[in-house]
Amino acid sequence: MLTLVIILLVIACVGLGLFVLIQNPKGGGLATGGASSNMFGVQRTGDVLEKGTWILLAFIVVFSLAITAMSKSGSTGGTGSKIDDHINKAATPSPIGGALPTKSATPAATPAKADSTKK
């Protein structure tokens, strides 16, 4: 289902791009042919392109929200991602007693003192 919504989103994005590219920036939109084309409804073509742009924009918003809702509802159980596991390990607090490693005397540090005492 998520794949279908993503495909519809891509189609709506391509359609919106085409609708925007077809429109004339001065409001003429597909107006070719000079003043005689005004008699045959070029203004209506511009209105259709504008309404189509707004409709495709609404579809993109709805599809984006649907994808977000679907992906959030599916990821509550854990995705098994290594990044998510690493973030969860870093975010969990460790117990107070064993949180930090403590320094202890090592056998390698004691011979240095023994050598200084022999002199």
CSV table of C-alpha atoms in Angstrom, one decimal:
chain,number,residue,atom,x,y,z
A,1,MET,CA,0.0,0.0,0.0
A,2,LEU,CA,2.8,2.4,0.9
A,3,THR,CA,4.5,1.7,-2.5
A,4,LEU,CA,1.2,2.6,-4.3
A,5,VAL,CA,0.9,5.9,-2.5
A,6,ILE,CA,4.6,6.7,-3.3
A,7,ILE,CA,4.0,5.9,-7.0
A,8,LEU,CA,0.9,8.2,-7.0
A,9,LEU,CA,2.9,10.9,-5.3
A,10,VAL,CA,5.6,10.7,-8.0
A,11,ILE,CA,2.9,10.9,-10.7
A,12,ALA,CA,1.3,13.9,-9.1
A,13,CYS,CA,4.7,15.6,-8.9
A,14,VAL,CA,5.5,15.0,-12.6
A,15,GLY,CA,2.0,16.2,-13.5
A,16,LEU,CA,2.4,19.4,-11.4
A,17,GLY,CA,5.7,20.0,-13.1
A,18,LEU,CA,4.1,19.7,-16.5
A,19,PHE,CA,1.2,21.9,-15.6
A,20,VAL,CA,3.6,24.6,-14.3
A,21,LEU,CA,5.8,24.4,-17.4
A,22,ILE,CA,2.8,24.7,-19.8
A,23,GLN,CA,1.6,27.9,-18.2
A,24,ASN,CA,2.7,31.2,-19.5
A,25,PRO,CA,4.2,33.4,-16.8
A,26,LYS,CA,2.2,36.4,-18.0
A,27,GLY,CA,-1.1,34.6,-17.5
A,28,GLY,CA,-1.6,33.7,-21.2
A,29,GLY,CA,-1.0,29.9,-20.9
A,30,LEU,CA,-1.0,28.0,-24.1
A,31,ALA,CA,-2.0,31.2,-25.9
A,32,THR,CA,-0.6,31.0,-29.4
A,33,GLY,CA,-2.1,32.8,-32.3
A,34,GLY,CA,-2.5,36.4,-31.3
A,35,ALA,CA,-5.8,38.2,-30.6
A,36,SER,CA,-7.9,35.8,-32.7
A,37,SER,CA,-7.4,33.1,-30.1
A,38,ASN,CA,-9.1,35.1,-27.4
A,39,MET,CA,-12.4,34.4,-29.1
A,40,PHE,CA,-12.0,30.7,-28.7
A,41,GLY,CA,-11.5,30.6,-24.9
A,42,VAL,CA,-7.8,31.0,-24.1
A,43,GLN,CA,-8.8,32.4,-20.7
A,44,ARG,CA,-10.7,29.2,-20.0
A,45,THR,CA,-7.6,27.2,-20.8
A,46,GLY,CA,-5.6,29.3,-18.3
A,47,ASP,CA,-8.3,28.7,-15.7
A,48,VAL,CA,-8.2,24.9,-16.2
A,49,LEU,CA,-4.4,24.9,-15.9
A,50,GLU,CA,-4.6,27.0,-12.7
A,51,LYS,CA,-7.2,24.7,-11.2
A,52,GLY,CA,-5.3,21.7,-12.2
A,53,THR,CA,-2.2,23.1,-10.5
A,54,TRP,CA,-4.0,23.6,-7.3
A,55,ILE,CA,-5.6,20.2,-7.4
A,56,LEU,CA,-2.3,18.4,-8.0
A,57,LEU,CA,-0.8,20.5,-5.2
A,58,ALA,CA,-3.6,19.2,-2.9
A,59,PHE,CA,-2.9,15.6,-4.0
A,60,ILE,CA,0.8,16.0,-3.2
A,61,VAL,CA,0.0,17.3,0.3
A,62,VAL,CA,-2.5,14.5,0.9
A,63,PHE,CA,-0.1,11.8,-0.4
A,64,SER,CA,2.8,13.2,1.6
A,65,LEU,CA,0.7,13.1,4.8
A,66,ALA,CA,-0.5,9.6,4.0
A,67,ILE,CA,3.1,8.4,3.5
A,68,THR,CA,4.1,9.9,6.8
A,69,ALA,CA,1.2,8.4,8.7
A,70,MET,CA,1.8,5.0,7.2
A,71,SER,CA,5.5,5.0,7.9
A,72,LYS,CA,5.1,6.1,11.5
A,73,SER,CA,2.4,3.5,12.2
A,74,GLY,CA,4.6,0.8,10.8
A,75,SER,CA,7.8,1.8,12.7
A,76,THR,CA,6.5,1.7,16.3
A,77,GLY,CA,7.4,-2.0,16.7
A,78,GLY,CA,11.0,-1.4,15.8
A,79,THR,CA,12.5,-1.4,12.3
A,80,GLY,CA,15.6,-3.5,13.1
A,81,SER,CA,17.8,-0.7,11.7
A,82,LYS,CA,21.4,-0.6,13.1
A,83,ILE,CA,21.1,3.2,13.4
A,84,ASP,CA,18.0,2.9,15.5
A,85,ASP,CA,19.7,0.3,17.7
A,86,HIS,CA,22.7,2.6,18.2
A,87,ILE,CA,20.5,5.6,19.1
A,88,ASN,CA,18.5,3.5,21.5
A,89,LYS,CA,21.7,2.2,23.2
A,90,ALA,CA,23.1,5.7,23.5
A,91,ALA,CA,19.8,7.1,24.9
A,92,THR,CA,19.3,4.5,27.6
A,93,PRO,CA,20.7,5.6,31.0
A,94,SER,CA,23.1,3.2,32.6
A,95,PRO,CA,22.9,2.2,36.3
A,96,ILE,CA,24.6,4.6,38.7
A,97,GLY,CA,27.0,2.0,40.3
A,98,GLY,CA,28.6,0.8,37.1
A,99,ALA,CA,28.2,3.8,34.8
A,100,LEU,CA,31.8,4.9,34.6
A,101,PRO,CA,34.9,2.7,34.5
A,102,THR,CA,37.2,3.3,37.5
A,103,LYS,CA,41.0,3.5,37.4
A,104,SER,CA,42.7,0.8,39.4
A,105,ALA,CA,46.4,0.0,40.0
A,106,THR,CA,47.7,-2.3,37.4
A,107,PRO,CA,50.7,-4.6,37.8
A,108,ALA,CA,52.6,-2.7,35.1
A,109,ALA,CA,52.5,0.5,37.2
A,110,THR,CA,53.9,-1.1,40.3
A,111,PRO,CA,57.4,-2.2,38.9
A,112,ALA,CA,58.2,1.5,38.2
A,113,LYS,CA,57.9,2.2,41.9
A,114,ALA,CA,59.8,-0.9,42.8
A,115,ASP,CA,62.7,0.2,40.6
A,116,SER,CA,62.9,3.6,42.2
A,117,THR,CA,63.0,2.1,45.7
A,118,LYS,CA,65.9,-0.3,44.8
A,119,LYS,CA,68.3,2.6,44.0
